[in-house]
Amino acid sequence: MSADVELKNVWVRFGDFVAARDVDLHIGEGEFFTILGPSGCGKTTLLRAVSGFLEPSDGQVLIGGRDMAGIGPNRRPTALIFQNLALFPLMSVWENITFALEVRGVNRADRRKRATELLELIALPDQGDKMVGELSGGQRQRVAIARALAAEPDVLLLDEPLSALDLKLRQHMRSELRAIQQRVGITFIYITHDQGEALTMSDHIAVMREGVIEQVSDGTTLYDDPGSSFVASFVGENNYFRGTVVDTDVSYTTLDTPSGRFRGRTSKNQSLRKGDDAFVFIRPESIKFDSGLDNSLQARVRNQEFEGNFWQVFLDVEGENKGLKLSTVNDGRHHENISGDTVSVGFNADLAVVLPAGPLAAE
Amino acid sequence: MNWLRTFFRRNGTPLAIFLLCSVLFWMFMMIILPQLFMVDFSLRANVPPPQWGTDTHSYTLEHYKYIVYGSSTSTDQFNTLDMGVFLRTLVAAIFVTLIDLILCYPIAYYLAHVARGGWGRLMVLSLIVPFWINEILRAFSFKVLFGTTGIINNFLVGIGFLDQPYDFIRNDIALWAGLTYAYILLMIFPIYNSVESLDRNQIDAARDLGSPWWRIHWRVVIPHAKPGISSGCTMVFMLTAGALAAPSILGGPSSLWFTQIIYQGFNQASNWARGSAYAIILLLTCIVFVLVVMKVFKVRLGEIAR
C-alpha cells in the first residue's frame, strides 16, 4: 500500500524561532520526493512533523487523506530512517529487521521467514545472525532500510541516510535506493542537503530555505528554470551578474551590470519590470571560449583545475570581484596552462536566466 | 615488567612511587590483611586476648559449626535462631534490592532522557543533599517520621484514614523504608550512567516502528542499561545485607539482622572468633549469590566494573 502526503499551511514554531512557515506540499502516491535545503532550513522539522515526533504549531498533516493530528509516531503509516540509522546494537540483524513485526505479535518462525525475504531484497542473504556491529557501513545502511520496510509503511521517510557513507558507496546507494523504491512502490520522502542526491533520485524536489518552500518541481526544471535566485544559486553551480533591467519581454530580459550588458531568458516563474534589481545566472558549462555568442566579455584566467572529465577554469572579470567559473569537457586535447592570459568568453541568452534579486545560497 | 617501566615513564618517578605505594597500602593494609585476620580468628578457639598465640588458641571449625548446630549445651538439634536470621537477612536484602530497582529505574530514566537542563540538575541535587547527613541520623529521622506520634501517623489519623496510629516500627515497615532509602543513590547513578549513554534515536526508532512504551524499555532501554542495573543491584544487595545502623535503629523488637548477631559476637559476647566466622559466612554467601545471579542474567564482571 502506498499513500499520498499532504501538508496544509503547516507552521512549526520553537519559541520565537519559526522552523516551518506556512508550508503547503502535496506529495503524490508512490513518488520519490526530496526536500532539499541547506542545514537548518527546517527540512528535518518537516520530516518529524510527518513522522509524528512533532506536532505542527498550525496546519494539518494528511497521510492518505487522513488527518494525523494527535496520532503518535507509533501509530502512523510511516517509517523513518534516521540519519545515524539508530539500529539496535544489542539485537542481531534479523531481529533488527523484524522488530516492527515483533511489536505486532508475529511469531518467531514467521518473523524469521520475513527476515530472510527482506535480507534477499537488500542483497544481504545469510547475514541475519550477525550482530549489527559486525556489518560495514553500507550493509548497515541496507539493514536500516529493510527494518523500515518490514513495518510495511505507506510512506518511507529518510533523513539524510547516506551522509555518513563515503563517496563511492553514496553514489552506489543512490541507485540502489531508487531501485528499492521502484520495487516496493511506496512513497519515499527523502531529506538531503546534497543536490546531487536530490537530482539523481527524485521524481520531485522541494527546495527549502529558512522554513519556506522556495520551489517544487522535477529535477530538470529545478536546474534549468530555477524559480528564485536562491534556487538558482543552491542547485548546481551558477555564475551570476547583478544589474538593472533595461529591457524585458516574455522571452528575454536585458540587464545592465558593472561588467557589461547581458541578455538572458526571462524567468517563467517571476515577473520583472524595467528598472528592477535582478540577477542573470549562467551555468559554468554554458560559458564558452567563444566571442561570437549572444553575450561576450573579456576575462583574465586566474587559474585552472583538472578534474578528469572536466576542466574548471576560474576567470577574473572587470566589475565583478568574485569572478566566473567555466567548465569545459576534457576532450583529450592538450590543454596548455593559460593562467594569466586574457581570453574572450561568451554565452547564449537561451542558456542564461534572469531572476529578480533575492537571497543567494551561502557559498 | 614492561608495563611498570611505562608506568614510571608516564607519571614520573616520584608520582609513580606514590601511586604504587598508596594502591599497595590500600590493598594490603585495608583489605587483604584485615580479611586474613578475620579468617584466622574465625578458625581459632575463642580464648581471652592474653592467651592469643599460645597452645589454647588452636585451630578449630567450631564457630562455623555453631551457625548450623548451635551450642552443645542447648537441647535443640539445629541453631534455628541464627540460621533463620541469616536467611531472613538475605531474603530481605533481595527484596530491598528489587524495590530499589523498581523505584530507581524510572527515576534514572527520567533524569537521563526526560528532565532537561536546570530541572534535571535540581532533581539530582535534591537526591544527593539528604545524603550529606550522617547515616545514623537519617535512620533516626525515619524513626521520627514513622513513630506512633510521627508525621505519617498524625497525617493518616488526621485525614481519617486510620482510627489509631499504626505501629510502623513493630511491623518493620520503618526498617524496610529506611533500608530502601539508605542505598538508593547507589542504584540510581549506575543506572543513570548507562541509560544516559543510550542514543535517543534508538528510542525514537523503536517508537516509530510501532512499539508501545513498555516494549521500548524491555527490548531497547533495559538491555542497554543492563551493566548499570547489575552494578546497582550488586552494590545495594551487598550493602543492605551488611547494613547495621538502619536495622539497629529502625528494627522492631522482634526483628534481628544478621549483622547485629555479628556485632554482638564482637562487642557483647566478647566472642571475636564467632563474630569473624559469621562475618566470613555472610561475605562468602553474598559473593556466591551475586556470581550466580550474574551467571543467570548473563552479565560479565567486566561490564559491572565499567
Coordinates of N, CA, C and O in Angstrom, one line a residue, chain A residues 131-242:
Chain A
M131 N 25.7 -9.7 14.4 CA 25.3 -8.5 15.1 C 25.5 -7.3 14.2 O 26.3 -7.4 13.3
V132 N 24.7 -6.3 14.5 CA 24.8 -5.1 13.6 C 26.2 -4.5 13.6 O 26.7 -4.1 12.5
G133 N 26.9 -4.6 14.7 CA 28.3 -4.0 14.8 C 29.3 -4.8 13.8 O 30.3 -4.2 13.6
E134 N 28.9 -6.0 13.4 CA 29.8 -6.7 12.5 C 29.7 -6.3 11.1 O 30.4 -6.8 10.2
L135 N 28.7 -5.5 10.8 CA 28.5 -5.1 9.4 C 29.2 -3.9 9.0 O 29.6 -3.1 9.8
S136 N 29.4 -3.7 7.7 CA 30.1 -2.5 7.2 C 29.0 -1.4 7.1 O 27.8 -1.6 7.2
G137 N 29.5 -0.2 6.9 CA 28.6 1.0 6.8 C 27.5 0.8 5.8 O 26.3 1.1 6.1
G138 N 27.8 0.4 4.6 CA 26.8 0.2 3.5 C 25.8 -0.9 3.9 O 24.7 -0.8 3.6
Q139 N 26.3 -2.0 4.5 CA 25.4 -3.1 4.9 C 24.5 -2.6 6.0 O 23.3 -2.9 5.9
R140 N 25.0 -1.8 6.9 CA 24.1 -1.3 8.0 C 23.0 -0.4 7.4 O 21.9 -0.5 7.8
Q141 N 23.4 0.4 6.4 CA 22.5 1.2 5.7 C 21.3 0.4 5.1 O 20.2 0.8 5.3
R142 N 21.7 -0.7 4.5 CA 20.6 -1.5 3.9 C 19.8 -2.2 5.0 O 18.6 -2.4 4.8
V143 N 20.4 -2.6 6.1 CA 19.6 -3.2 7.2 C 18.6 -2.2 7.7 O 17.4 -2.5 8.0
A144 N 19.0 -0.9 7.8 CA 18.1 0.1 8.2 C 16.9 0.2 7.3 O 15.7 0.4 7.7
I145 N 17.2 0.1 6.0 CA 16.1 0.2 5.0 C 15.2 -1.0 5.2 O 13.9 -0.8 5.2
A146 N 15.7 -2.2 5.3 CA 14.9 -3.4 5.5 C 14.1 -3.3 6.8 O 12.9 -3.7 6.8
R147 N 14.7 -2.8 7.8 CA 13.9 -2.7 9.1 C 12.7 -1.8 8.9 O 11.6 -2.1 9.4
A148 N 12.9 -0.7 8.2 CA 11.8 0.3 8.0 C 10.8 -0.4 7.0 O 9.5 -0.2 7.3
L149 N 11.2 -1.1 6.0 CA 10.3 -1.7 5.1 C 9.5 -2.8 5.7 O 8.3 -3.1 5.3
A150 N 10.1 -3.5 6.7 CA 9.4 -4.6 7.4 C 8.1 -4.1 8.1 O 7.1 -4.9 8.2
A151 N 8.1 -2.8 8.4 CA 6.9 -2.3 9.1 C 5.8 -2.1 8.1 O 4.7 -1.7 8.4
E152 N 6.0 -2.4 6.8 CA 5.1 -2.1 5.7 C 4.4 -0.8 5.7 O 3.2 -0.6 5.8
P153 N 5.3 0.3 5.7 CA 4.7 1.6 5.8 C 4.1 2.0 4.5 O 4.5 1.5 3.4
D154 N 3.2 3.0 4.5 CA 2.7 3.5 3.3 C 3.7 4.6 2.8 O 3.7 4.9 1.6
V155 N 4.4 5.2 3.7 CA 5.3 6.2 3.4 C 6.6 6.0 4.1 O 6.6 5.7 5.3
L156 N 7.7 6.0 3.4 CA 9.0 5.8 4.0 C 9.7 7.2 4.0 O 9.8 7.9 3.0
L157 N 10.2 7.5 5.2 CA 10.8 8.8 5.4 C 12.3 8.6 5.6 O 12.7 7.8 6.4
L158 N 13.2 9.3 4.9 CA 14.6 9.1 5.0 C 15.3 10.5 5.4 O 15.2 11.4 4.6
D159 N 16.0 10.5 6.5 CA 16.6 11.7 7.0 C 18.1 11.6 6.7 O 18.9 11.2 7.5
E160 N 18.5 12.1 5.6 CA 19.9 12.1 5.1 C 20.6 10.8 5.5 O 21.7 10.8 6.1
P161 N 20.1 9.7 5.0 CA 20.7 8.4 5.5 C 22.0 8.1 4.9 O 22.7 7.3 5.3
L162 N 22.4 8.8 3.8 CA 23.6 8.5 3.1 C 24.8 9.4 3.6 O 25.9 9.1 3.1
S163 N 24.5 10.3 4.4 CA 25.6 11.3 4.7 C 26.8 10.7 5.4 O 27.8 11.3 5.3
A164 N 26.6 9.6 6.1 CA 27.8 9.0 6.8 C 28.6 8.1 5.9 O 29.7 7.6 6.3
L165 N 28.2 7.9 4.7 CA 28.9 6.9 3.8 C 30.0 7.7 3.0 O 29.9 8.9 2.8
D166 N 31.0 6.9 2.5 CA 32.0 7.6 1.7 C 31.4 7.7 0.2 O 30.4 7.1 -0.1
L167 N 32.1 8.5 -0.6 CA 31.5 9.0 -1.8 C 31.1 7.9 -2.7 O 30.0 7.8 -3.2
K168 N 32.0 6.9 -2.9 CA 31.7 5.7 -3.8 C 30.4 5.0 -3.4 O 29.5 4.8 -4.2
L169 N 30.3 4.7 -2.1 CA 29.2 4.0 -1.6 C 27.9 4.8 -1.7 O 26.9 4.3 -1.9
R170 N 28.1 6.1 -1.5 CA 27.0 7.0 -1.5 C 26.3 7.0 -2.9 O 25.1 6.9 -3.1
Q171 N 27.2 7.0 -3.9 CA 26.7 7.0 -5.3 C 26.1 5.7 -5.6 O 25.0 5.7 -6.3
H172 N 26.6 4.6 -5.1 CA 26.1 3.3 -5.3 C 24.7 3.2 -4.6 O 23.7 2.7 -5.2
M173 N 24.6 3.7 -3.4 CA 23.4 3.6 -2.6 C 22.2 4.4 -3.3 O 21.1 4.1 -3.1
R174 N 22.6 5.5 -4.0 CA 21.6 6.3 -4.6 C 20.8 5.5 -5.6 O 19.6 5.4 -5.5
S175 N 21.5 4.8 -6.5 CA 20.8 4.0 -7.5 C 20.0 2.8 -6.8 O 18.9 2.4 -7.2
E176 N 20.7 2.3 -5.7 CA 20.0 1.2 -5.0 C 18.7 1.6 -4.4 O 17.7 0.9 -4.4
L177 N 18.8 2.8 -3.7 CA 17.6 3.3 -3.1 C 16.4 3.5 -4.1 O 15.3 3.2 -3.8
R178 N 16.8 4.1 -5.2 CA 15.9 4.4 -6.3 C 15.3 3.0 -6.7 O 14.1 2.9 -6.9
A179 N 16.1 2.0 -6.9 CA 15.6 0.7 -7.3 C 14.7 0.1 -6.3 O 13.6 -0.4 -6.7
I180 N 15.1 0.2 -5.0 CA 14.2 -0.4 -4.0 C 12.9 0.3 -4.0 O 11.8 -0.3 -3.9
Q181 N 12.9 1.7 -4.2 CA 11.7 2.4 -4.2 C 10.7 2.0 -5.3 O 9.5 1.8 -5.1
Q182 N 11.3 1.8 -6.5 CA 10.5 1.3 -7.6 C 10.0 -0.1 -7.4 O 8.9 -0.4 -7.8
R183 N 10.8 -0.9 -6.7 CA 10.3 -2.3 -6.5 C 9.1 -2.3 -5.5 O 8.2 -3.0 -5.7
V184 N 9.3 -1.6 -4.4 CA 8.2 -1.7 -3.3 C 7.1 -0.7 -3.6 O 6.0 -0.9 -3.2
G185 N 7.3 0.3 -4.4 CA 6.2 1.1 -4.9 C 5.6 2.0 -3.9 O 4.5 2.6 -4.1
I186 N 6.2 2.3 -2.7 CA 5.6 3.2 -1.8 C 6.2 4.6 -1.9 O 7.3 4.8 -2.6
T187 N 5.6 5.5 -1.3 CA 6.0 6.9 -1.3 C 7.3 7.0 -0.5 O 7.4 6.5 0.7
F188 N 8.3 7.7 -1.0 CA 9.6 8.0 -0.3 C 9.6 9.5 -0.1 O 9.5 10.2 -1.1
I189 N 9.9 9.9 1.1 CA 10.2 11.3 1.3 C 11.6 11.4 1.8 O 12.0 10.8 2.8
Y190 N 12.5 12.0 1.1 CA 13.9 12.0 1.3 C 14.4 13.4 1.6 O 14.1 14.4 0.9
I191 N 15.2 13.5 2.7 CA 15.7 14.8 3.1 C 17.2 14.8 2.8 O 17.9 13.9 3.2
T192 N 17.6 15.9 2.2 CA 19.1 16.0 2.0 C 19.5 17.4 1.8 O 18.7 18.3 1.4
H193 N 20.8 17.7 2.0 CA 21.3 19.0 1.6 C 22.2 18.8 0.4 O 22.8 19.8 -0.1
D194 N 22.3 17.6 -0.1 CA 23.1 17.3 -1.2 C 22.3 17.3 -2.5 O 21.5 16.4 -2.8
Q195 N 22.5 18.3 -3.3 CA 21.7 18.4 -4.5 C 21.9 17.3 -5.5 O 21.0 17.0 -6.3
G196 N 23.1 16.7 -5.5 CA 23.4 15.6 -6.4 C 22.5 14.5 -6.1 O 21.9 13.9 -7.0
E197 N 22.3 14.1 -4.8 CA 21.4 13.1 -4.4 C 20.0 13.4 -4.8 O 19.3 12.6 -5.4
A198 N 19.6 14.7 -4.6 CA 18.2 15.1 -4.9 C 18.0 14.9 -6.4 O 17.0 14.3 -6.8
L199 N 18.9 15.4 -7.2 CA 18.7 15.4 -8.7 C 18.7 14.0 -9.3 O 17.9 13.6 -10.1
T200 N 19.5 13.1 -8.7 CA 19.6 11.7 -9.3 C 18.4 10.9 -8.9 O 18.0 10.0 -9.7
M201 N 17.9 11.0 -7.8 CA 16.9 10.0 -7.3 C 15.4 10.5 -7.4 O 14.6 9.6 -7.6
S202 N 15.2 11.8 -7.4 CA 13.8 12.2 -7.1 C 12.9 12.3 -8.3 O 13.3 12.7 -9.4
D203 N 11.6 12.1 -8.1 CA 10.6 12.5 -9.1 C 10.3 14.0 -8.9 O 10.2 14.7 -9.9
H204 N 10.2 14.4 -7.7 CA 10.0 15.8 -7.5 C 10.9 16.3 -6.3 O 11.2 15.5 -5.4
I205 N 11.3 17.5 -6.4 CA 12.1 18.1 -5.4 C 11.5 19.4 -4.8 O 11.0 20.2 -5.6
A206 N 11.5 19.6 -3.5 CA 11.1 20.8 -3.0 C 12.3 21.5 -2.4 O 13.1 20.8 -1.6
V207 N 12.6 22.7 -2.8 CA 13.8 23.4 -2.2 C 13.3 24.3 -1.1 O 12.3 25.0 -1.3
M208 N 14.0 24.2 0.0 CA 13.6 24.9 1.2 C 14.6 25.9 1.7 O 15.8 25.6 1.6
R209 N 14.2 27.0 2.1 CA 15.1 28.0 2.7 C 14.4 28.7 3.9 O 13.3 29.2 3.7
E210 N 15.1 28.7 5.0 CA 14.6 29.3 6.2 C 13.1 29.1 6.5 O 12.3 30.0 6.7
G211 N 12.8 27.8 6.4 CA 11.4 27.4 6.8 C 10.4 27.6 5.7 O 9.2 27.3 5.9
V212 N 10.8 28.1 4.5 CA 9.9 28.4 3.4 C 10.2 27.5 2.2 O 11.4 27.3 1.9
I213 N 9.2 26.9 1.6 CA 9.4 26.2 0.4 C 9.6 27.2 -0.8 O 8.7 28.0 -1.1
E214 N 10.7 27.1 -1.4 CA 11.0 28.1 -2.5 C 10.5 27.6 -3.8 O 10.0 28.4 -4.6
Q215 N 10.6 26.3 -4.1 CA 10.2 25.8 -5.4 C 9.9 24.3 -5.3 O 10.7 23.6 -4.6
V216 N 8.9 23.8 -6.0 CA 8.7 22.4 -6.1 C 8.6 22.1 -7.5 O 7.8 22.6 -8.3
S217 N 9.4 21.2 -8.0 CA 9.4 20.7 -9.4 C 10.2 19.5 -9.6 O 10.9 19.1 -8.7
D218 N 10.3 19.0 -10.8 CA 11.2 17.9 -11.1 C 12.6 18.5 -11.2 O 12.8 19.7 -11.3
G219 N 13.6 17.6 -11.2 CA 15.0 18.0 -11.2 C 15.4 18.8 -12.3 O 16.1 19.8 -12.1
T220 N 15.0 18.5 -13.6 CA 15.5 19.3 -14.7 C 14.9 20.7 -14.7 O 15.6 21.6 -15.0
T221 N 13.7 20.8 -14.3 CA 13.1 22.1 -14.2 C 13.8 23.0 -13.2 O 14.1 24.1 -13.4
L222 N 14.1 22.3 -12.1 CA 14.8 23.0 -11.0 C 16.2 23.5 -11.5 O 16.5 24.6 -11.2
Y223 N 16.8 22.7 -12.3 CA 18.2 23.1 -12.8 C 18.1 24.1 -13.9 O 18.8 25.1 -13.9
D224 N 17.1 23.9 -14.8 CA 17.1 24.8 -16.0 C 16.2 26.0 -15.8 O 16.5 27.1 -16.4
D225 N 15.2 25.9 -15.0 CA 14.3 27.0 -14.7 C 14.1 27.3 -13.2 O 13.0 27.1 -12.7
P226 N 15.2 27.7 -12.6 CA 15.0 27.9 -11.1 C 14.0 29.0 -10.9 O 13.9 30.0 -11.7
G227 N 13.3 28.9 -9.8 CA 12.2 29.8 -9.5 C 12.6 31.0 -8.7 O 11.8 32.0 -8.6
S228 N 13.8 31.0 -8.2 CA 14.3 32.2 -7.4 C 15.8 32.2 -7.4 O 16.4 31.2 -7.8
S229 N 16.3 33.3 -7.0 CA 17.8 33.4 -7.0 C 18.4 32.4 -6.1 O 19.5 31.9 -6.3
F230 N 17.7 32.1 -5.0 CA 18.2 31.1 -4.0 C 18.3 29.8 -4.7 O 19.4 29.1 -4.6
V231 N 17.2 29.3 -5.4 CA 17.3 28.0 -6.0 C 18.4 28.0 -7.1 O 19.1 27.0 -7.2
A232 N 18.5 29.1 -7.8 CA 19.5 29.1 -8.9 C 20.9 29.0 -8.3 O 21.7 28.3 -8.9
S233 N 21.1 29.6 -7.2 CA 22.5 29.5 -6.6 C 22.7 28.3 -5.8 O 23.8 27.8 -5.6
F234 N 21.6 27.6 -5.3 CA 21.8 26.5 -4.4 C 21.9 25.2 -5.2 O 22.7 24.3 -4.9
V235 N 21.1 25.1 -6.2 CA 21.0 23.8 -7.0 C 22.1 23.9 -8.1 O 21.9 24.8 -9.0
G236 N 23.1 23.1 -8.1 CA 24.1 23.2 -9.0 C 25.0 24.4 -8.8 O 24.7 25.2 -7.9
E237 N 26.0 24.6 -9.7 CA 26.8 25.8 -9.6 C 26.3 26.8 -10.5 O 25.7 26.5 -11.6
N238 N 26.4 28.0 -10.2 CA 25.9 29.1 -11.1 C 26.8 30.3 -11.0 O 27.3 30.7 -9.9
N239 N 27.1 31.0 -12.1 CA 27.7 32.3 -12.1 C 26.6 33.3 -12.2 O 25.5 33.0 -12.7
Y240 N 26.8 34.5 -11.6 CA 25.8 35.5 -11.8 C 26.4 36.9 -11.8 O 27.5 37.1 -11.4
F241 N 25.6 37.7 -12.5 CA 25.9 39.2 -12.5 C 24.7 39.9 -12.0 O 23.6 39.5 -12.3
R242 N 24.9 40.9 -11.2 CA 23.8 41.7 -10.7 C 23.7 43.0 -11.5 O 24.7 43.6 -11.8

